[in-house]
């Protein structure tokens, strides 16, 4: 059964600090791994997408890493801002071209305090 | 989330009524996906459609739920004879034909059953 587990479940940090969110997955056949940001009451917004051959990808202050051997990914947020308060969701895609199926983690709820 | 339009944003129905949720994909996107999100849970895949075709409905309950994506107009998720357990946020996403492309999400329809 395809599964995506995220940790921690929630995290509170001071504005300006860095943080790292973790994602472990058991998904087959692996296609790609995505990180999404979901603000309260809104739909998820794509941050990064990485295929098997990519180890790291950045999007501004967000940097995602992927270790396909250990089936782990992390999302590092640098110099956090109040607007970073949101749920961060790790999503793993399985399947082949034309019929990918996404498995969603339950997310890490990040709160940035001033 | 600009581009994928879902309406209504909030929908209240009494038990036994029908609920119709609409989704207009981003311009140029021919693939539509529907997901359900219960409180404190990750998004769960329901159905994947292309124009006039259901590609994968493995996540959709066999009874009372149906989806369509007609040649003209938005995709519709229809829930007949709603029950309390149908209360959830329903998200629609769209993508281009290529694999490894991010799915762009709408802001969801929050369905409440009285």
mmCIF file with all atom_site columns, C-alpha atoms in Angstrom:
data_model
loop_
_atom_site.group_PDB
_atom_site.id
_atom_site.type_symbol
_atom_site.label_atom_id
_atom_site.label_alt_id
_atom_site.label_comp_id
_atom_site.label_asym_id
_atom_site.label_entity_id
_atom_site.label_seq_id
_atom_site.pdbx_PDB_ins_code
_atom_site.Cartn_x
_atom_site.Cartn_y
_atom_site.Cartn_z
_atom_site.occupancy
_atom_site.B_iso_or_equiv
_atom_site.pdbx_formal_charge
_atom_site.auth_seq_id
_atom_site.auth_comp_id
_atom_site.auth_asym_id
_atom_site.auth_atom_id
_atom_site.pdbx_PDB_model_num
ATOM 1   C CA . UNK A 1 1   ? 0.000   0.000  0.000   1.00 0.00 ? 1   UNK A CA 1
ATOM 2   C CA . UNK A 1 2   ? 1.373   3.424  -0.960  1.00 0.00 ? 2   UNK A CA 1
ATOM 3   C CA . UNK A 1 3   ? 2.028   5.606  2.064   1.00 0.00 ? 3   UNK A CA 1
ATOM 4   C CA . UNK A 1 4   ? 3.504   9.017  2.795   1.00 0.00 ? 4   UNK A CA 1
ATOM 5   C CA . UNK A 1 5   ? 4.424   9.985  6.344   1.00 0.00 ? 5   UNK A CA 1
ATOM 6   C CA . UNK A 1 6   ? 5.439   13.452 7.432   1.00 0.00 ? 6   UNK A CA 1
ATOM 7   C CA . UNK A 1 7   ? 7.076   14.793 10.554  1.00 0.00 ? 7   UNK A CA 1
ATOM 8   C CA . UNK A 1 8   ? 6.701   16.708 12.667  1.00 0.00 ? 8   UNK A CA 1
ATOM 9   C CA . UNK A 1 9   ? 2.931   16.979 12.706  1.00 0.00 ? 9   UNK A CA 1
ATOM 10  C CA . UNK A 1 10  ? 3.213   20.604 13.780  1.00 0.00 ? 10  UNK A CA 1
ATOM 11  C CA . UNK A 1 11  ? 6.018   23.085 14.311  1.00 0.00 ? 11  UNK A CA 1
ATOM 12  C CA . UNK A 1 12  ? 6.257   26.570 15.797  1.00 0.00 ? 12  UNK A CA 1
ATOM 13  C CA . UNK A 1 13  ? 9.303   28.735 15.117  1.00 0.00 ? 13  UNK A CA 1
ATOM 14  C CA . UNK A 1 14  ? 10.287  32.369 15.443  1.00 0.00 ? 14  UNK A CA 1
ATOM 15  C CA . UNK A 1 15  ? 10.244  34.645 12.430  1.00 0.00 ? 15  UNK A CA 1
ATOM 16  C CA . UNK A 1 16  ? 13.628  34.687 10.730  1.00 0.00 ? 16  UNK A CA 1
ATOM 17  C CA . UNK A 1 17  ? 14.630  31.186 11.836  1.00 0.00 ? 17  UNK A CA 1
ATOM 18  C CA . UNK A 1 18  ? 15.185  28.211 9.547   1.00 0.00 ? 18  UNK A CA 1
ATOM 19  C CA . UNK A 1 19  ? 13.364  24.898 9.723   1.00 0.00 ? 19  UNK A CA 1
ATOM 20  C CA . UNK A 1 20  ? 13.321  21.494 8.047   1.00 0.00 ? 20  UNK A CA 1
ATOM 21  C CA . UNK A 1 21  ? 10.309  19.300 7.429   1.00 0.00 ? 21  UNK A CA 1
ATOM 22  C CA . UNK A 1 22  ? 10.600  15.563 6.793   1.00 0.00 ? 22  UNK A CA 1
ATOM 23  C CA . UNK A 1 23  ? 8.818   13.119 4.512   1.00 0.00 ? 23  UNK A CA 1
ATOM 24  C CA . UNK A 1 24  ? 9.180   9.321  4.269   1.00 0.00 ? 24  UNK A CA 1
ATOM 25  C CA . UNK A 1 25  ? 7.370   7.346  1.637   1.00 0.00 ? 25  UNK A CA 1
ATOM 26  C CA . UNK A 1 26  ? 6.677   3.859  0.403   1.00 0.00 ? 26  UNK A CA 1
ATOM 27  C CA . UNK A 1 27  ? 5.318   4.298  -3.102  1.00 0.00 ? 27  UNK A CA 1
ATOM 28  C CA . UNK A 1 28  ? 5.767   2.105  -6.141  1.00 0.00 ? 28  UNK A CA 1
ATOM 29  C CA . UNK A 1 29  ? 6.483   2.611  -8.951  1.00 0.00 ? 29  UNK A CA 1
ATOM 30  C CA . UNK A 1 30  ? 7.935   5.988  -8.026  1.00 0.00 ? 30  UNK A CA 1
ATOM 31  C CA . UNK A 1 31  ? 7.415   8.773  -10.533 1.00 0.00 ? 31  UNK A CA 1
ATOM 32  C CA . UNK A 1 32  ? 8.092   12.035 -8.713  1.00 0.00 ? 32  UNK A CA 1
ATOM 33  C CA . UNK A 1 33  ? 7.844   13.771 -5.352  1.00 0.00 ? 33  UNK A CA 1
ATOM 34  C CA . UNK A 1 34  ? 6.172   17.122 -4.802  1.00 0.00 ? 34  UNK A CA 1
ATOM 35  C CA . UNK A 1 35  ? 5.935   19.588 -1.970  1.00 0.00 ? 35  UNK A CA 1
ATOM 36  C CA . UNK A 1 36  ? 2.832   21.742 -1.691  1.00 0.00 ? 36  UNK A CA 1
ATOM 37  C CA . UNK A 1 37  ? 1.956   24.658 0.570   1.00 0.00 ? 37  UNK A CA 1
ATOM 38  C CA . UNK A 1 38  ? -1.657  24.908 1.723   1.00 0.00 ? 38  UNK A CA 1
ATOM 39  C CA . UNK A 1 39  ? -2.900  28.041 3.432   1.00 0.00 ? 39  UNK A CA 1
ATOM 40  C CA . UNK A 1 40  ? -5.963  27.686 5.651   1.00 0.00 ? 40  UNK A CA 1
ATOM 41  C CA . UNK A 1 41  ? -9.094  27.613 3.540   1.00 0.00 ? 41  UNK A CA 1
ATOM 42  C CA . UNK A 1 42  ? -7.198  27.476 0.248   1.00 0.00 ? 42  UNK A CA 1
ATOM 43  C CA . UNK A 1 43  ? -6.096  24.814 -2.185  1.00 0.00 ? 43  UNK A CA 1
ATOM 44  C CA . UNK A 1 44  ? -2.535  23.461 -2.208  1.00 0.00 ? 44  UNK A CA 1
ATOM 45  C CA . UNK A 1 45  ? 0.044   25.390 -4.210  1.00 0.00 ? 45  UNK A CA 1
ATOM 46  C CA . UNK A 1 46  ? 2.998   23.602 -5.792  1.00 0.00 ? 46  UNK A CA 1
ATOM 47  C CA . UNK A 1 47  ? 6.446   24.498 -4.407  1.00 0.00 ? 47  UNK A CA 1
ATOM 48  C CA . UNK A 1 48  ? 8.755   21.913 -5.981  1.00 0.00 ? 48  UNK A CA 1
ATOM 49  C CA . UNK A 1 49  ? 8.597   18.730 -8.013  1.00 0.00 ? 49  UNK A CA 1
ATOM 50  C CA . UNK A 1 50  ? 11.505  16.257 -8.229  1.00 0.00 ? 50  UNK A CA 1
ATOM 51  C CA . UNK A 1 51  ? 11.983  13.160 -10.313 1.00 0.00 ? 51  UNK A CA 1
ATOM 52  C CA . UNK A 1 52  ? 14.065  10.125 -9.409  1.00 0.00 ? 52  UNK A CA 1
ATOM 53  C CA . UNK A 1 53  ? 17.290  11.613 -10.734 1.00 0.00 ? 53  UNK A CA 1
ATOM 54  C CA . UNK A 1 54  ? 17.031  14.937 -8.894  1.00 0.00 ? 54  UNK A CA 1
ATOM 55  C CA . UNK A 1 55  ? 18.564  15.292 -5.425  1.00 0.00 ? 55  UNK A CA 1
ATOM 56  C CA . UNK A 1 56  ? 17.652  18.886 -4.691  1.00 0.00 ? 56  UNK A CA 1
ATOM 57  C CA . UNK A 1 57  ? 15.470  21.661 -6.014  1.00 0.00 ? 57  UNK A CA 1
ATOM 58  C CA . UNK A 1 58  ? 15.017  25.207 -4.814  1.00 0.00 ? 58  UNK A CA 1
ATOM 59  C CA . UNK A 1 59  ? 12.205  27.711 -5.090  1.00 0.00 ? 59  UNK A CA 1
ATOM 60  C CA . UNK A 1 60  ? 13.234  30.950 -3.427  1.00 0.00 ? 60  UNK A CA 1
ATOM 61  C CA . UNK A 1 61  ? 13.623  30.316 0.300   1.00 0.00 ? 61  UNK A CA 1
ATOM 62  C CA . UNK A 1 62  ? 12.341  26.762 -0.093  1.00 0.00 ? 62  UNK A CA 1
ATOM 63  C CA . UNK A 1 63  ? 14.805  23.938 -0.818  1.00 0.00 ? 63  UNK A CA 1
ATOM 64  C CA . UNK A 1 64  ? 13.653  20.349 -1.224  1.00 0.00 ? 64  UNK A CA 1
ATOM 65  C CA . UNK A 1 65  ? 15.919  17.308 -1.151  1.00 0.00 ? 65  UNK A CA 1
ATOM 66  C CA . UNK A 1 66  ? 15.252  13.771 -2.276  1.00 0.00 ? 66  UNK A CA 1
ATOM 67  C CA . UNK A 1 67  ? 17.047  10.541 -1.381  1.00 0.00 ? 67  UNK A CA 1
ATOM 68  C CA . UNK A 1 68  ? 15.449  7.901  -3.581  1.00 0.00 ? 68  UNK A CA 1
ATOM 69  C CA . UNK A 1 69  ? 17.499  5.127  -1.983  1.00 0.00 ? 69  UNK A CA 1
ATOM 70  C CA . UNK A 1 70  ? 16.178  5.711  1.524   1.00 0.00 ? 70  UNK A CA 1
ATOM 71  C CA . UNK A 1 71  ? 12.851  7.030  0.232   1.00 0.00 ? 71  UNK A CA 1
ATOM 72  C CA . UNK A 1 72  ? 13.148  10.253 2.175   1.00 0.00 ? 72  UNK A CA 1
ATOM 73  C CA . UNK A 1 73  ? 12.647  13.893 1.333   1.00 0.00 ? 73  UNK A CA 1
ATOM 74  C CA . UNK A 1 74  ? 13.017  17.119 3.257   1.00 0.00 ? 74  UNK A CA 1
ATOM 75  C CA . UNK A 1 75  ? 11.830  20.673 2.783   1.00 0.00 ? 75  UNK A CA 1
ATOM 76  C CA . UNK A 1 76  ? 14.101  23.357 4.208   1.00 0.00 ? 76  UNK A CA 1
ATOM 77  C CA . UNK A 1 77  ? 12.739  26.860 4.741   1.00 0.00 ? 77  UNK A CA 1
ATOM 78  C CA . UNK A 1 78  ? 15.283  29.620 5.173   1.00 0.00 ? 78  UNK A CA 1
ATOM 79  C CA . UNK A 1 79  ? 14.752  32.914 6.998   1.00 0.00 ? 79  UNK A CA 1
ATOM 80  C CA . UNK A 1 80  ? 11.105  32.184 7.741   1.00 0.00 ? 80  UNK A CA 1
ATOM 81  C CA . UNK A 1 81  ? 8.446   34.859 7.314   1.00 0.00 ? 81  UNK A CA 1
ATOM 82  C CA . UNK A 1 82  ? 5.012   35.203 8.868   1.00 0.00 ? 82  UNK A CA 1
ATOM 83  C CA . UNK A 1 83  ? 3.478   34.342 5.486   1.00 0.00 ? 83  UNK A CA 1
ATOM 84  C CA . UNK A 1 84  ? 5.145   30.930 5.654   1.00 0.00 ? 84  UNK A CA 1
ATOM 85  C CA . UNK A 1 85  ? 2.544   29.893 8.245   1.00 0.00 ? 85  UNK A CA 1
ATOM 86  C CA . UNK A 1 86  ? 0.659   27.106 6.466   1.00 0.00 ? 86  UNK A CA 1
ATOM 87  C CA . UNK A 1 87  ? 0.466   23.346 6.080   1.00 0.00 ? 87  UNK A CA 1
ATOM 88  C CA . UNK A 1 88  ? 3.226   21.794 3.999   1.00 0.00 ? 88  UNK A CA 1
ATOM 89  C CA . UNK A 1 89  ? 2.231   18.644 2.210   1.00 0.00 ? 89  UNK A CA 1
ATOM 90  C CA . UNK A 1 90  ? 4.519   15.996 0.758   1.00 0.00 ? 90  UNK A CA 1
ATOM 91  C CA . UNK A 1 91  ? 2.985   14.244 -2.238  1.00 0.00 ? 91  UNK A CA 1
ATOM 92  C CA . UNK A 1 92  ? 4.417   11.243 -4.042  1.00 0.00 ? 92  UNK A CA 1
ATOM 93  C CA . UNK A 1 93  ? 3.364   10.282 -7.529  1.00 0.00 ? 93  UNK A CA 1
ATOM 94  C CA . UNK A 1 94  ? 3.229   6.665  -8.595  1.00 0.00 ? 94  UNK A CA 1
ATOM 95  C CA . UNK A 1 95  ? 2.432   5.164  -11.947 1.00 0.00 ? 95  UNK A CA 1
ATOM 96  C CA . UNK A 1 96  ? 3.236   5.700  -15.552 1.00 0.00 ? 96  UNK A CA 1
ATOM 97  C CA . UNK A 1 97  ? 2.732   8.346  -18.141 1.00 0.00 ? 97  UNK A CA 1
ATOM 98  C CA . UNK A 1 98  ? -0.919  9.158  -18.612 1.00 0.00 ? 98  UNK A CA 1
ATOM 99  C CA . UNK A 1 99  ? -2.070  7.727  -15.306 1.00 0.00 ? 99  UNK A CA 1
ATOM 100 C CA . UNK A 1 100 ? -0.140  9.047  -12.358 1.00 0.00 ? 100 UNK A CA 1
ATOM 101 C CA . UNK A 1 101 ? -1.735  8.656  -8.978  1.00 0.00 ? 101 UNK A CA 1
ATOM 102 C CA . UNK A 1 102 ? -0.817  10.954 -6.118  1.00 0.00 ? 102 UNK A CA 1
ATOM 103 C CA . UNK A 1 103 ? -0.507  9.875  -2.496  1.00 0.00 ? 103 UNK A CA 1
ATOM 104 C CA . UNK A 1 104 ? -0.695  12.760 -0.046  1.00 0.00 ? 104 UNK A CA 1
ATOM 105 C CA . UNK A 1 105 ? 0.860   13.049 3.376   1.00 0.00 ? 105 UNK A CA 1
ATOM 106 C CA . UNK A 1 106 ? -1.220  14.583 6.140   1.00 0.00 ? 106 UNK A CA 1
ATOM 107 C CA . UNK A 1 107 ? 1.048   17.609 6.225   1.00 0.00 ? 107 UNK A CA 1
ATOM 108 C CA . UNK A 1 108 ? 3.145   19.547 8.726   1.00 0.00 ? 108 UNK A CA 1
ATOM 109 C CA . UNK A 1 109 ? 1.366   22.516 10.227  1.00 0.00 ? 109 UNK A CA 1
ATOM 110 C CA . UNK A 1 110 ? 3.962   25.311 10.449  1.00 0.00 ? 110 UNK A CA 1
ATOM 111 C CA . UNK A 1 111 ? 3.348   28.416 12.532  1.00 0.00 ? 111 UNK A CA 1
ATOM 112 C CA . UNK A 1 112 ? 5.701   31.378 12.410  1.00 0.00 ? 112 UNK A CA 1
ATOM 113 C CA . UNK A 1 113 ? 5.525   33.714 15.381  1.00 0.00 ? 113 UNK A CA 1
ATOM 114 C CA . UNK A 1 114 ? 6.887   37.270 15.441  1.00 0.00 ? 114 UNK A CA 1
ATOM 115 C CA . UNK B 2 1   ? -4.449  29.153 -7.231  1.00 0.00 ? 1   UNK B CA 1
ATOM 116 C CA . UNK B 2 2   ? -5.359  31.478 -10.099 1.00 0.00 ? 2   UNK B CA 1
ATOM 117 C CA . UNK B 2 3   ? -6.751  29.541 -13.003 1.00 0.00 ? 3   UNK B CA 1
ATOM 118 C CA . UNK B 2 4   ? -8.612  26.594 -11.508 1.00 0.00 ? 4   UNK B CA 1
ATOM 119 C CA . UNK B 2 5   ? -12.043 27.843 -10.543 1.00 0.00 ? 5   UNK B CA 1
ATOM 120 C CA . UNK B 2 6   ? -14.338 25.910 -8.235  1.00 0.00 ? 6   UNK B CA 1
ATOM 121 C CA . UNK B 2 7   ? -17.847 26.859 -7.288  1.00 0.00 ? 7   UNK B CA 1
ATOM 122 C CA . UNK B 2 8   ? -19.559 27.168 -5.053  1.00 0.00 ? 8   UNK B CA 1
ATOM 123 C CA . UNK B 2 9   ? -16.932 27.782 -2.352  1.00 0.00 ? 9   UNK B CA 1
ATOM 124 C CA . UNK B 2 10  ? -19.393 26.688 0.321   1.00 0.00 ? 10  UNK B CA 1
ATOM 125 C CA . UNK B 2 11  ? -22.409 24.445 -0.095  1.00 0.00 ? 11  UNK B CA 1
ATOM 126 C CA . UNK B 2 12  ? -24.920 23.425 2.536   1.00 0.00 ? 12  UNK B CA 1
ATOM 127 C CA . UNK B 2 13  ? -27.296 20.560 1.906   1.00 0.00 ? 13  UNK B CA 1
ATOM 128 C CA . UNK B 2 14  ? -29.765 18.572 3.988   1.00 0.00 ? 14  UNK B CA 1
ATOM 129 C CA . UNK B 2 15  ? -29.500 14.807 4.188   1.00 0.00 ? 15  UNK B CA 1
ATOM 130 C CA . UNK B 2 16  ? -31.008 13.194 1.108   1.00 0.00 ? 16  UNK B CA 1
ATOM 131 C CA . UNK B 2 17  ? -30.479 16.175 -1.213  1.00 0.00 ? 17  UNK B CA 1
ATOM 132 C CA . UNK B 2 18  ? -28.124 16.314 -4.172  1.00 0.00 ? 18  UNK B CA 1
ATOM 133 C CA . UNK B 2 19  ? -24.858 18.255 -4.253  1.00 0.00 ? 19  UNK B CA 1
ATOM 134 C CA . UNK B 2 20  ? -23.263 19.482 -7.486  1.00 0.00 ? 20  UNK B CA 1
ATOM 135 C CA . UNK B 2 21  ? -19.706 20.767 -7.397  1.00 0.00 ? 21  UNK B CA 1
ATOM 136 C CA . UNK B 2 22  ? -18.199 22.503 -10.407 1.00 0.00 ? 22  UNK B CA 1
ATOM 137 C CA . UNK B 2 23  ? -14.624 22.871 -11.570 1.00 0.00 ? 23  UNK B CA 1
ATOM 138 C CA . UNK B 2 24  ? -13.244 24.840 -14.494 1.00 0.00 ? 24  UNK B CA 1
ATOM 139 C CA . UNK B 2 25  ? -9.629  23.806 -15.178 1.00 0.00 ? 25  UNK B CA 1
ATOM 140 C CA . UNK B 2 26  ? -6.805  26.144 -16.078 1.00 0.00 ? 26  UNK B CA 1
ATOM 141 C CA . UNK B 2 27  ? -6.725  27.263 -19.670 1.00 0.00 ? 27  UNK B CA 1
ATOM 142 C CA . UNK B 2 28  ? -4.958  24.685 -21.778 1.00 0.00 ? 28  UNK B CA 1
ATOM 143 C CA . UNK B 2 29  ? -5.366  21.879 -19.231 1.00 0.00 ? 29  UNK B CA 1
ATOM 144 C CA . UNK B 2 30  ? -7.227  18.802 -20.372 1.00 0.00 ? 30  UNK B CA 1
ATOM 145 C CA . UNK B 2 31  ? -6.791  16.646 -17.263 1.00 0.00 ? 31  UNK B CA 1
ATOM 146 C CA . UNK B 2 32  ? -8.984  17.087 -14.193 1.00 0.00 ? 32  UNK B CA 1
ATOM 147 C CA . UNK B 2 33  ? -8.683  15.402 -10.810 1.00 0.00 ? 33  UNK B CA 1
ATOM 148 C CA . UNK B 2 34  ? -11.047 15.442 -7.844  1.00 0.00 ? 34  UNK B CA 1
ATOM 149 C CA . UNK B 2 35  ? -9.909  14.975 -4.251  1.00 0.00 ? 35  UNK B CA 1
ATOM 150 C CA . UNK B 2 36  ? -11.648 14.886 -0.883  1.00 0.00 ? 36  UNK B CA 1
ATOM 151 C CA . UNK B 2 37  ? -10.142 16.237 2.312   1.00 0.00 ? 37  UNK B CA 1
ATOM 152 C CA . UNK B 2 38  ? -11.549 15.410 5.725   1.00 0.00 ? 38  UNK B CA 1
ATOM 153 C CA . UNK B 2 39  ? -10.501 17.492 8.759   1.00 0.00 ? 39  UNK B CA 1
ATOM 154 C CA . UNK B 2 40  ? -6.987  16.624 9.965   1.00 0.00 ? 40  UNK B CA 1
ATOM 155 C CA . UNK B 2 41  ? -6.516  14.189 7.073   1.00 0.00 ? 41  UNK B CA 1
ATOM 156 C CA . UNK B 2 42  ? -4.592  14.309 3.818   1.00 0.00 ? 42  UNK B CA 1
ATOM 157 C CA . UNK B 2 43  ? -6.246  14.726 0.463   1.00 0.00 ? 43  UNK B CA 1
ATOM 158 C CA . UNK B 2 44  ? -7.622  11.493 -0.947  1.00 0.00 ? 44  UNK B CA 1
ATOM 159 C CA . UNK B 2 45  ? -7.845  10.842 -4.677  1.00 0.00 ? 45  UNK B CA 1
ATOM 160 C CA . UNK B 2 46  ? -11.346 10.299 -6.017  1.00 0.00 ? 46  UNK B CA 1
ATOM 161 C CA . UNK B 2 47  ? -11.405 10.434 -9.809  1.00 0.00 ? 47  UNK B CA 1
ATOM 162 C CA . UNK B 2 48  ? -9.312  11.439 -12.817 1.00 0.00 ? 48  UNK B CA 1
ATOM 163 C CA . UNK B 2 49  ? -10.959 12.634 -16.019 1.00 0.00 ? 49  UNK B CA 1
ATOM 164 C CA . UNK B 2 50  ? -10.025 13.868 -19.446 1.00 0.00 ? 50  UNK B CA 1
ATOM 165 C CA . UNK B 2 51  ? -12.478 15.513 -21.793 1.00 0.00 ? 51  UNK B CA 1
ATOM 166 C CA . UNK B 2 52  ? -15.545 13.251 -22.044 1.00 0.00 ? 52  UNK B CA 1
ATOM 167 C CA . UNK B 2 53  ? -13.674 10.317 -20.480 1.00 0.00 ? 53  UNK B CA 1
ATOM 168 C CA . UNK B 2 54  ? -13.248 8.904  -16.991 1.00 0.00 ? 54  UNK B CA 1
ATOM 169 C CA . UNK B 2 55  ? -9.690  7.592  -16.806 1.00 0.00 ? 55  UNK B CA 1
ATOM 170 C CA . UNK B 2 56  ? -9.532  6.402  -13.206 1.00 0.00 ? 56  UNK B CA 1
ATOM 171 C CA . UNK B 2 57  ? -12.384 6.392  -10.685 1.00 0.00 ? 57  UNK B CA 1
ATOM 172 C CA . UNK B 2 58  ? -10.829 3.966  -8.241  1.00 0.00 ? 58  UNK B CA 1
ATOM 173 C CA . UNK B 2 59  ? -11.071 6.436  -5.358  1.00 0.00 ? 59  UNK B CA 1
ATOM 174 C CA . UNK B 2 60  ? -14.717 7.239  -5.782  1.00 0.00 ? 60  UNK B CA 1
ATOM 175 C CA . UNK B 2 61  ? -17.447 5.494  -3.757  1.00 0.00 ? 61  UNK B CA 1
ATOM 176 C CA . UNK B 2 62  ? -19.401 3.094  -5.970  1.00 0.00 ? 62  UNK B CA 1
ATOM 177 C CA . UNK B 2 63  ? -22.768 4.497  -4.998  1.00 0.00 ? 63  UNK B CA 1
ATOM 178 C CA . UNK B 2 64  ? -24.188 8.041  -5.016  1.00 0.00 ? 64  UNK B CA 1
ATOM 179 C CA . UNK B 2 65  ? -21.043 9.648  -6.480  1.00 0.00 ? 65  UNK B CA 1
ATOM 180 C CA . UNK B 2 66  ? -20.477 10.445 -10.142 1.00 0.00 ? 66  UNK B CA 1
ATOM 181 C CA . UNK B 2 67  ? -18.224 12.742 -12.131 1.00 0.00 ? 67  UNK B CA 1
ATOM 182 C CA . UNK B 2 68  ? -18.146 14.077 -15.640 1.00 0.00 ? 68  UNK B CA 1
ATOM 183 C CA . UNK B 2 69  ? -16.002 16.366 -17.767 1.00 0.00 ? 69  UNK B CA 1
ATOM 184 C CA . UNK B 2 70  ? -18.046 17.226 -20.853 1.00 0.00 ? 70  UNK B CA 1
ATOM 185 C CA . UNK B 2 71  ? -16.667 18.519 -24.112 1.00 0.00 ? 71  UNK B CA 1
ATOM 186 C CA . UNK B 2 72  ? -17.995 21.953 -23.275 1.00 0.00 ? 72  UNK B CA 1
ATOM 187 C CA . UNK B 2 73  ? -18.254 23.382 -19.773 1.00 0.00 ? 73  UNK B CA 1
ATOM 188 C CA . UNK B 2 74  ? -16.827 22.579 -16.370 1.00 0.00 ? 74  UNK B CA 1
ATOM 189 C CA . UNK B 2 75  ? -16.215 19.253 -14.730 1.00 0.00 ? 75  UNK B CA 1
ATOM 190 C CA . UNK B 2 76  ? -19.016 18.264 -12.345 1.00 0.00 ? 76  UNK B CA 1
ATOM 191 C CA . UNK B 2 77  ? -18.788 16.120 -9.223  1.00 0.00 ? 77  UNK B CA 1
ATOM 192 C CA . UNK B 2 78  ? -22.273 14.994 -8.280  1.00 0.00 ? 78  UNK B CA 1
ATOM 193 C CA . UNK B 2 79  ? -23.264 13.482 -4.959  1.00 0.00 ? 79  UNK B CA 1
ATOM 194 C CA . UNK B 2 80  ? -26.780 12.101 -4.721  1.00 0.00 ? 80  UNK B CA 1
ATOM 195 C CA . UNK B 2 81  ? -28.731 11.543 -1.504  1.00 0.00 ? 81  UNK B CA 1
ATOM 196 C CA . UNK B 2 82  ? -26.048 13.139 0.629   1.00 0.00 ? 82  UNK B CA 1
ATOM 197 C CA . UNK B 2 83  ? -25.301 11.863 4.136   1.00 0.00 ? 83  UNK B CA 1
ATOM 198 C CA . UNK B 2 84  ? -23.501 13.498 7.062   1.00 0.00 ? 84  UNK B CA 1
ATOM 199 C CA . UNK B 2 85  ? -20.303 11.625 6.228   1.00 0.00 ? 85  UNK B CA 1
ATOM 200 C CA . UNK B 2 86  ? -20.089 13.450 2.904   1.00 0.00 ? 86  UNK B CA 1
ATOM 201 C CA . UNK B 2 87  ? -19.204 16.662 4.755   1.00 0.00 ? 87  UNK B CA 1
ATOM 202 C CA . UNK B 2 88  ? -15.693 17.544 3.612   1.00 0.00 ? 88  UNK B CA 1
ATOM 203 C CA . UNK B 2 89  ? -13.665 19.875 1.421   1.00 0.00 ? 89  UNK B CA 1
ATOM 204 C CA . UNK B 2 90  ? -13.632 18.772 -2.206  1.00 0.00 ? 90  UNK B CA 1
ATOM 205 C CA . UNK B 2 91  ? -10.712 19.960 -4.294  1.00 0.00 ? 91  UNK B CA 1
ATOM 206 C CA . UNK B 2 92  ? -10.324 19.936 -8.023  1.00 0.00 ? 92  UNK B CA 1
ATOM 207 C CA . UNK B 2 93  ? -6.952  20.034 -9.758  1.00 0.00 ? 93  UNK B CA 1
ATOM 208 C CA . UNK B 2 94  ? -5.928  20.254 -13.392 1.00 0.00 ? 94  UNK B CA 1
ATOM 209 C CA . UNK B 2 95  ? -2.768  19.578 -15.351 1.00 0.00 ? 95  UNK B CA 1
ATOM 210 C CA . UNK B 2 96  ? -1.413  19.513 -18.848 1.00 0.00 ? 96  UNK B CA 1
ATOM 211 C CA . UNK B 2 97  ? -1.001  16.259 -20.673 1.00 0.00 ? 97  UNK B CA 1
ATOM 212 C CA . UNK B 2 98  ? 2.706   15.839 -19.835 1.00 0.00 ? 98  UNK B CA 1
ATOM 213 C CA . UNK B 2 99  ? 3.654   13.710 -16.892 1.00 0.00 ? 99  UNK B CA 1
ATOM 214 C CA . UNK B 2 100 ? 5.758   15.191 -14.070 1.00 0.00 ? 100 UNK B CA 1
ATOM 215 C CA . UNK B 2 101 ? 3.788   18.382 -14.367 1.00 0.00 ? 101 UNK B CA 1
ATOM 216 C CA . UNK B 2 102 ? 2.385   19.937 -11.207 1.00 0.00 ? 102 UNK B CA 1
ATOM 217 C CA . UNK B 2 103 ? -1.300  19.730 -10.625 1.00 0.00 ? 103 UNK B CA 1
ATOM 218 C CA . UNK B 2 104 ? -2.833  23.141 -10.067 1.00 0.00 ? 104 UNK B CA 1
ATOM 219 C CA . UNK B 2 105 ? -5.526  23.162 -7.426  1.00 0.00 ? 105 UNK B CA 1
ATOM 220 C CA . UNK B 2 106 ? -8.635  25.214 -6.976  1.00 0.00 ? 106 UNK B CA 1
ATOM 221 C CA . UNK B 2 107 ? -9.584  26.586 -3.560  1.00 0.00 ? 107 UNK B CA 1
ATOM 222 C CA . UNK B 2 108 ? -12.109 23.839 -2.986  1.00 0.00 ? 108 UNK B CA 1
ATOM 223 C CA . UNK B 2 109 ? -15.782 23.523 -2.176  1.00 0.00 ? 109 UNK B CA 1
ATOM 224 C CA . UNK B 2 110 ? -16.633 23.051 1.462   1.00 0.00 ? 110 UNK B CA 1
ATOM 225 C CA . UNK B 2 111 ? -19.683 20.824 1.682   1.00 0.00 ? 111 UNK B CA 1
ATOM 226 C CA . UNK B 2 112 ? -21.685 20.765 4.890   1.00 0.00 ? 112 UNK B CA 1
ATOM 227 C CA . UNK B 2 113 ? -24.535 18.331 5.404   1.00 0.00 ? 113 UNK B CA 1
ATOM 228 C CA . UNK B 2 114 ? -27.180 19.261 7.962   1.00 0.00 ? 114 UNK B CA 1
#
